[in-house]
Coordinates of C-alpha atoms and ligand atoms in Angstrom, one line a residue:
M1 CA 51.0 91.3 107.2
V2 CA 50.7 94.3 109.7
R3 CA 47.2 93.5 110.9
R4 CA 47.8 89.7 111.4
T5 CA 50.7 90.3 113.3
A6 CA 49.8 93.5 115.2
S7 CA 49.8 91.8 118.7
I8 CA 53.5 90.6 118.5
L9 CA 54.7 93.9 116.8
K10 CA 53.0 95.6 119.5
D11 CA 54.1 93.4 122.7
E12 CA 57.4 92.2 121.5
W13 CA 58.8 94.8 119.3
G14 CA 57.4 97.9 120.9
V15 CA 55.5 99.5 117.8
S16 CA 52.7 101.9 118.9
D17 CA 49.1 101.7 118.1
S18 CA 49.4 104.5 116.0
L19 CA 52.2 103.5 114.1
L20 CA 50.6 100.1 113.6
D21 CA 47.5 101.8 112.1
A22 CA 49.8 104.0 109.6
A23 CA 51.5 100.8 108.7
A24 CA 48.3 99.1 108.0
A25 CA 47.0 101.8 105.7
S26 CA 50.2 101.8 103.9
E27 CA 49.9 97.9 103.3
D28 CA 46.2 98.6 102.0
A29 CA 47.4 101.6 99.8
I30 CA 50.3 99.5 98.2
A31 CA 48.2 96.3 97.7
A32 CA 47.8 96.6 93.8
S33 CA 51.3 97.8 93.3
C34 CA 52.7 94.7 95.3
E35 CA 50.6 92.4 93.0
A36 CA 52.3 94.0 89.9
I37 CA 55.8 93.7 91.3
D38 CA 54.9 89.9 91.8
A39 CA 53.5 89.5 88.4
L40 CA 56.7 91.2 86.7
S41 CA 58.8 89.1 89.1
S42 CA 57.2 85.8 87.7
R43 CA 57.8 86.7 84.2
R44 CA 61.3 87.5 84.8
F45 CA 61.6 84.2 86.6
L46 CA 60.1 82.1 83.4
K47 CA 62.7 84.5 81.3
L48 CA 65.4 83.2 83.7
M49 CA 64.3 79.4 83.5
G50 CA 65.0 80.0 79.8
A51 CA 68.2 81.2 80.2
F52 CA 69.1 78.0 82.5
R53 CA 68.1 75.8 79.6
A54 CA 69.7 77.4 77.0
A55 CA 73.1 77.5 79.0
G56 CA 72.5 73.8 79.7
V57 CA 73.4 73.9 83.3
K58 CA 74.1 70.5 85.0
E59 CA 75.1 69.4 88.5
S60 CA 78.7 68.8 87.6
H61 CA 78.9 72.6 86.6
L62 CA 78.7 73.4 90.5
H63 CA 81.8 71.8 91.4
P64 CA 85.0 73.9 92.2
S65 CA 88.1 74.3 90.3
F66 CA 91.7 75.0 91.7
G67 CA 95.2 76.4 90.7
Y68 CA 94.8 78.4 87.2
G69 CA 91.2 77.1 86.6
Y70 CA 91.9 76.0 82.9
Y71 CA 89.0 74.4 81.0
D72 CA 86.5 75.2 83.9
S73 CA 83.1 74.3 82.2
G74 CA 81.4 75.2 85.3
R75 CA 82.8 78.9 85.3
E76 CA 82.1 79.2 81.2
T77 CA 78.6 77.9 81.9
L78 CA 78.1 80.4 84.5
D79 CA 79.2 83.2 82.2
C80 CA 76.9 81.7 79.6
L81 CA 74.0 81.7 82.0
F82 CA 74.3 85.3 83.2
A83 CA 74.9 86.4 79.4
R84 CA 71.6 84.7 78.6
A85 CA 69.8 86.1 81.9
L86 CA 70.8 89.8 81.0
G87 CA 70.2 89.6 77.3
A88 CA 73.8 89.8 76.5
E89 CA 76.4 88.1 74.1
D90 CA 78.8 87.2 76.9
A91 CA 79.7 87.8 80.4
L92 CA 82.6 87.5 83.1
V93 CA 81.1 86.6 86.5
R94 CA 83.9 86.3 89.0
H95 CA 84.6 86.2 92.6
Q96 CA 87.9 87.7 91.8
L97 CA 86.0 90.8 91.2
V98 CA 85.8 92.2 94.5
S99 CA 82.9 94.5 94.2
G100 CA 80.7 96.4 91.8
T101 CA 83.2 99.2 91.9
H102 CA 85.9 96.8 90.8
A103 CA 84.1 95.4 88.0
L104 CA 83.2 99.0 86.6
R105 CA 86.9 99.9 86.8
C106 CA 87.6 96.8 84.6
A107 CA 85.0 97.7 82.2
L108 CA 86.1 101.2 82.0
F109 CA 90.0 100.6 81.7
G110 CA 89.3 98.0 79.2
L111 CA 87.3 100.2 76.7
L112 CA 89.2 103.5 77.2
R113 CA 92.7 104.5 75.9
P114 CA 95.0 107.4 76.7
G115 CA 93.5 110.6 75.0
D116 CA 89.8 109.5 75.1
E117 CA 87.2 111.2 76.9
L118 CA 84.6 109.2 79.2
L119 CA 81.0 111.0 79.3
V120 CA 79.5 110.1 82.8
V121 CA 75.5 110.4 83.3
P122 CA 74.2 111.7 85.8
D123 CA 76.3 114.5 86.8
A124 CA 76.4 113.3 90.4
P125 CA 78.1 110.1 90.2
Y126 CA 78.4 107.5 93.0
D127 CA 81.1 108.0 95.7
T128 CA 83.2 105.2 94.9
M129 CA 83.4 105.8 91.3
R130 CA 85.0 109.4 92.0
P131 CA 88.3 108.1 92.7
I132 CA 88.3 106.2 89.4
F133 CA 87.6 108.8 87.4
G134 CA 90.2 111.1 89.1
L135 CA 88.1 114.5 89.2
K136 CA 90.4 115.1 92.0
P137 CA 94.0 113.8 91.8
S138 CA 93.8 110.0 92.7
P139 CA 96.7 107.4 92.1
G140 CA 95.7 105.1 89.3
S141 CA 92.7 107.0 88.2
L142 CA 91.6 107.5 84.7
A143 CA 92.8 111.0 84.7
E144 CA 96.2 109.6 85.5
W145 CA 96.2 107.2 82.6
G146 CA 95.3 110.1 80.2
V147 CA 91.7 109.6 80.1
S148 CA 89.4 112.6 80.6
V149 CA 85.9 112.4 82.1
R150 CA 82.8 114.8 81.6
L151 CA 79.9 114.8 83.8
A152 CA 76.5 115.5 82.3
S153 CA 72.9 115.2 83.6
A154 CA 70.4 112.7 81.5
A155 CA 68.5 115.8 80.6
D156 CA 71.5 117.7 79.1
V157 CA 72.3 114.6 77.1
L158 CA 68.6 114.1 76.0
S159 CA 68.1 117.8 74.8
G160 CA 71.6 117.6 73.0
A161 CA 73.1 120.4 75.5
A162 CA 75.8 117.4 76.1
A163 CA 76.8 115.3 73.4
P164 CA 79.8 112.9 72.6
G165 CA 82.6 114.9 71.6
E166 CA 85.6 114.0 69.1
K167 CA 87.6 112.4 72.0
T168 CA 84.5 110.8 73.6
A169 CA 85.0 106.9 73.4
A170 CA 82.5 105.9 76.1
V171 CA 79.5 106.9 78.0
L172 CA 79.0 105.5 81.5
I173 CA 75.2 105.7 82.6
Q174 CA 74.7 105.2 86.2
R175 CA 71.2 103.6 86.6
S176 CA 70.7 103.8 90.3
K177 CA 70.6 107.1 92.3
G178 CA 73.7 106.4 94.3
Y179 CA 73.9 108.5 97.5
A180 CA 72.3 111.5 96.0
W181 CA 68.7 113.1 95.8
Q182 CA 68.1 112.4 92.3
D183 CA 66.0 110.2 90.0
S184 CA 67.2 106.6 89.2
I185 CA 67.5 106.4 85.4
S186 CA 64.7 104.0 84.1
I187 CA 65.3 101.4 81.2
A188 CA 62.9 103.7 79.1
T189 CA 65.3 106.6 79.7
I190 CA 68.6 104.6 79.3
E191 CA 67.1 103.3 75.9
K192 CA 66.8 107.0 74.7
L193 CA 70.1 108.1 76.1
I194 CA 71.9 105.1 74.1
A195 CA 69.9 106.4 71.0
S196 CA 70.8 110.0 71.6
V197 CA 74.7 109.3 71.9
K198 CA 74.9 106.5 69.4
G199 CA 72.9 108.8 67.0
S200 CA 75.4 111.5 67.3
K201 CA 78.3 109.2 67.3
H202 CA 78.3 105.6 66.3
S203 CA 81.2 104.3 67.5
V204 CA 80.7 105.3 71.2
K205 CA 80.4 102.3 73.9
V206 CA 77.7 102.6 76.4
V207 CA 78.4 101.1 80.0
V208 CA 75.4 100.8 82.2
D209 CA 76.2 100.7 85.7
N210 CA 73.3 98.1 86.5
C211 CA 74.0 98.1 90.4
Y212 CA 70.7 97.2 92.2
G213 CA 68.8 97.4 88.9
E214 CA 68.6 93.6 88.1
F215 CA 65.3 92.0 87.6
V216 CA 63.5 95.3 88.5
E217 CA 62.1 96.0 85.1
E218 CA 61.0 93.6 82.1
R219 CA 64.3 94.4 80.1
E220 CA 67.9 94.9 81.1
P221 CA 70.4 97.4 79.5
C222 CA 71.9 94.9 77.3
E223 CA 68.6 94.3 75.6
I224 CA 67.9 97.9 74.6
G225 CA 71.5 98.4 73.1
A226 CA 74.0 99.0 76.0
D227 CA 77.5 97.5 75.0
L228 CA 78.2 96.6 78.8
A229 CA 76.1 96.1 81.9
V230 CA 78.1 95.9 85.1
G231 CA 77.1 95.1 88.4
S232 CA 77.8 93.4 92.0
L233 CA 77.0 89.8 93.1
I234 CA 76.2 90.9 96.6
K235 CA 73.3 93.0 95.4
N236 CA 70.4 91.9 93.2
P237 CA 71.9 89.2 90.8
G238 CA 73.5 87.2 93.9
G239 CA 70.0 86.4 95.1
G240 CA 71.3 87.1 98.7
L241 CA 73.4 83.9 98.6
A242 CA 76.6 85.0 96.6
F243 CA 79.5 85.4 99.1
T244 CA 81.3 88.1 97.0
G245 CA 82.0 88.9 93.4
G246 CA 80.9 91.0 90.5
Y247 CA 80.0 90.7 86.6
V248 CA 80.4 92.5 83.4
A249 CA 78.0 91.5 80.7
G250 CA 77.4 92.6 77.2
K251 CA 79.1 92.6 73.8
A252 CA 81.7 89.6 73.5
G253 CA 84.6 92.3 72.4
A254 CA 84.1 94.5 75.6
V255 CA 83.7 91.6 77.8
E256 CA 87.2 90.3 76.8
Q257 CA 88.8 93.7 77.4
A258 CA 87.4 93.5 80.9
A259 CA 88.7 90.2 81.5
I260 CA 92.0 91.4 80.4
Q261 CA 91.9 94.2 82.9
L262 CA 91.1 91.7 85.5
T263 CA 93.7 89.0 84.6
A264 CA 96.3 89.7 81.8
P265 CA 96.5 90.2 78.0
G266 CA 96.6 86.8 76.6
L267 CA 94.6 85.2 79.5
A268 CA 91.4 87.1 79.8
K269 CA 88.5 84.8 80.6
E270 CA 90.4 81.5 80.3
V271 CA 91.7 81.3 83.9
G272 CA 90.4 81.7 87.4
A273 CA 89.8 79.0 89.9
T274 CA 86.3 79.0 91.2
L275 CA 87.1 77.3 94.5
G276 CA 83.7 76.1 95.1
T277 CA 82.1 79.9 95.1
T278 CA 79.9 79.2 92.1
R279 CA 77.3 77.0 93.7
N280 CA 75.9 79.9 95.6
V281 CA 76.1 82.4 92.5
F282 CA 74.1 79.8 90.4
T283 CA 71.4 79.3 93.3
G284 CA 71.5 82.9 94.0
L285 CA 70.7 83.9 90.6
F286 CA 67.8 81.2 90.4
L287 CA 66.3 83.0 93.6
A288 CA 67.1 86.5 92.5
P289 CA 64.0 87.6 90.9
R290 CA 61.9 86.5 93.8
F291 CA 64.1 88.1 96.4
V292 CA 64.3 91.2 94.3
A293 CA 60.4 91.4 94.2
E294 CA 60.5 91.2 98.0
A295 CA 63.0 94.1 98.4
L296 CA 60.7 96.2 96.0
K297 CA 57.9 95.6 98.1
T298 CA 59.9 96.7 101.5
A299 CA 60.9 99.6 99.4
L300 CA 57.3 100.6 98.2
F301 CA 56.1 100.0 102.0
A302 CA 58.8 102.4 103.5
A303 CA 58.0 105.0 100.8
H304 CA 54.5 105.0 101.8
L305 CA 54.7 104.7 105.2
F306 CA 57.5 107.5 105.7
G307 CA 55.4 109.6 103.1
S308 CA 52.7 109.4 105.2
L309 CA 54.6 110.2 108.2
G310 CA 55.5 113.5 106.5
Y311 CA 59.0 112.9 105.2
D312 CA 60.0 113.3 101.5
V313 CA 60.7 110.1 99.7
L314 CA 62.5 109.4 96.5
P315 CA 60.8 107.4 94.6
S316 CA 57.4 108.2 95.8
A317 CA 55.1 105.2 96.3
D318 CA 53.1 105.9 93.3
E319 CA 56.2 106.4 90.9
P320 CA 57.7 103.6 88.7
R321 CA 60.9 102.1 90.0
T322 CA 64.2 100.9 88.3
D323 CA 66.0 99.8 91.2
I324 CA 65.4 98.6 94.8
I325 CA 66.9 102.0 96.4
Q326 CA 64.5 103.8 98.4
A327 CA 65.6 107.2 99.7
V328 CA 64.1 109.0 102.7
R329 CA 65.0 112.7 103.7
L330 CA 65.2 112.6 107.1
G331 CA 66.7 116.1 107.8
S332 CA 68.9 115.5 110.8
R333 CA 72.0 113.4 111.7
G334 CA 69.9 112.2 114.9
K335 CA 67.2 110.8 112.7
V336 CA 69.7 109.2 110.3
L337 CA 71.2 107.3 113.2
A338 CA 67.6 106.5 114.6
F339 CA 66.6 105.0 111.2
A340 CA 70.0 103.0 111.0
R341 CA 69.3 101.8 114.7
G342 CA 65.9 100.5 113.8
I343 CA 67.0 98.6 110.7
Q344 CA 69.9 96.9 112.6
E345 CA 67.3 95.9 115.5
A346 CA 65.2 94.0 112.9
G347 CA 68.4 92.0 111.7
P348 CA 68.8 88.5 112.2
L349 CA 72.2 89.2 113.3
D350 CA 73.9 91.7 115.5
Q351 CA 70.5 93.3 116.6
G352 CA 72.1 94.8 119.8
A353 CA 74.7 96.5 117.7
I354 CA 74.0 100.4 117.5
P355 CA 75.3 101.8 114.2
E356 CA 77.4 104.8 114.0
G357 CA 79.5 106.8 111.1
A358 CA 82.6 105.5 110.4
P359 CA 85.3 106.4 107.5
M360 CA 85.2 104.1 104.5
A361 CA 87.5 103.2 101.7
G362 CA 86.3 105.1 98.5
Y363 CA 83.9 107.4 100.3
A364 CA 84.7 111.2 101.1
D365 CA 82.0 111.4 104.1
R366 CA 81.8 109.4 107.0
V367 CA 79.0 106.6 106.2
V368 CA 76.7 104.9 108.6
M369 CA 75.6 101.5 107.6
A370 CA 73.0 99.2 109.2
S371 CA 72.7 95.9 108.4
G372 CA 72.2 92.3 110.3
S373 CA 73.0 90.5 106.8
F374 CA 74.6 87.0 106.7
V375 CA 77.1 88.3 104.3
Q376 CA 78.9 91.4 105.0
G377 CA 77.7 94.2 103.2
G378 CA 75.2 92.2 101.1
S379 CA 72.3 94.5 100.3
L380 CA 70.0 92.6 98.8
E381 CA 69.6 91.6 102.3
L382 CA 67.7 94.5 104.4
S383 CA 70.3 97.2 105.0
C384 CA 70.5 101.1 104.8
D385 CA 73.3 103.4 104.7
A386 CA 73.8 107.0 104.7
P387 CA 76.8 109.5 104.3
L388 CA 76.7 111.9 107.2
R389 CA 76.1 115.0 105.3
E390 CA 73.4 117.7 104.6
P391 CA 70.7 117.1 104.0
Y392 CA 70.7 113.8 105.9
I393 CA 69.1 111.5 103.6
V394 CA 69.2 107.6 104.5
Y395 CA 69.0 105.0 101.6
L396 CA 67.4 101.6 102.3
Q397 CA 67.5 98.5 100.1
G398 CA 67.0 94.9 100.5
G399 CA 64.9 92.6 102.5
L400 CA 64.9 89.0 101.5
T401 CA 61.4 88.7 102.6
S402 CA 59.1 91.5 102.7
A403 CA 58.1 90.3 106.5
H404 CA 61.6 91.1 107.2
G405 CA 61.5 94.3 105.4
K406 CA 58.3 95.5 106.8
L407 CA 59.8 95.0 110.5
G408 CA 63.0 96.9 109.5
V409 CA 60.8 99.6 108.3
L410 CA 58.5 99.6 111.3
L411 CA 61.5 99.5 113.9
A412 CA 63.2 102.4 111.6
A413 CA 60.1 104.7 112.0
R414 CA 59.5 103.7 115.6
R415 CA 63.1 105.2 116.5
V416 CA 62.6 108.2 113.9
L417 CA 59.4 108.9 115.7
E418 CA 61.0 108.7 119.4
E419 CA 64.0 110.7 117.8
R420 CA 61.3 113.5 116.6
G421 CA 59.7 113.5 120.0
A422 CA 63.2 113.8 122.0
Ligands
LIG1 C1 76.7 99.8 94.9 C2 76.7 100.6 93.7 C3 78.0 100.5 93.0 C4 79.3 99.7 93.4 O1 79.5 99.5 94.6 P1 80.4 98.4 95.5 O2 80.2 98.6 96.8 O3 81.9 98.6 94.9 O4 79.7 97.1 94.8 C5 78.3 101.2 91.9 N1 77.5 102.3 91.4 C6 76.1 102.2 92.2 C7 75.1 103.4 91.8 C8 75.9 101.6 93.3 O5 74.8 101.7 93.7

């Protein structure tokens, strides 16, 4: 792509010859890995088509329901489709779940009762989950409800240094790295973690925070023994088309408990008008394996290019991936803002906006976000974000087409190099 479009990238987007040379070299270096990504995507797509067939999706299932939404066969079919697609018994797929954090809250409050303990892996959990745990006093948190939370690294669980105790009722495994310089947790490792915690306490329920992980590997968490997998529809499984929403998939009883937290005891999954929102969710899921592959190729390109420019990247270009997140340690506030500016300049919308840090609900530090996305915060679309704190790491994700992703990475690199020169 870079060589064939070099003159446009240079004349219209101001990308220098030396950066174009580095980018072309990166493209060559990752070509074989990109083919492997496409092959896996095709396998996941064919599996997904089997799910559409098994769920018996019909045109009439795309139509809206209103009011209570009783007997909505479209909503029920969407739940069934997600369950099949993610290797689960049942699923709760709702636009009333306002985000991934909300879906996780429902899943955890559904499974836990006063006096229980929740074990959380890794020990540096995602920012928006902290108020739910109530590690610091936080109204409505699990702590306030009498549930204690213990943090542990994956290594400590695997070695037996951290194991479920007498009070441990559930284990939450966060697959994607979040805003931390740590490895995301692969499906193979999650499988070992599940074997370990269930081996030492059979009754313990395992919830996997599956955000950014759907369709990246061959298997999904529920296929390797997780009781629940939870995620956001404006990340991978919404295929860039879902306007909002979240899902909880897994064992039928655990999904039911999450549904009760969203609605009410007695109502559970039986209510919730779709208002016509599901058409985009069906279509987005259909496209998700393809767009996830495009996002993975963008992440890989960024890893190689920024690695070749001398920056630490996680994962590196030759490591296997379990999510679409690419972390780049830029080391200064100026470079983080420069990177974000480059991503913003490549977006289809708001190209002229200059991203800056701002306070955000659920986050302790100011966060800078860049995205010219069609859906606000939709992060299977090309976007990056960074909490403005040491050691100044930027997290890049998405790109519905790798052509767009590469443009964003090139403009981000251009701005970072200018900042370095400044
Ligand atoms: C995105 C994300 C969530 C949920 O975030 P929302 O913005 O509430 O959807 C949870 N955990 C991780 C690791 C995430 O990346």
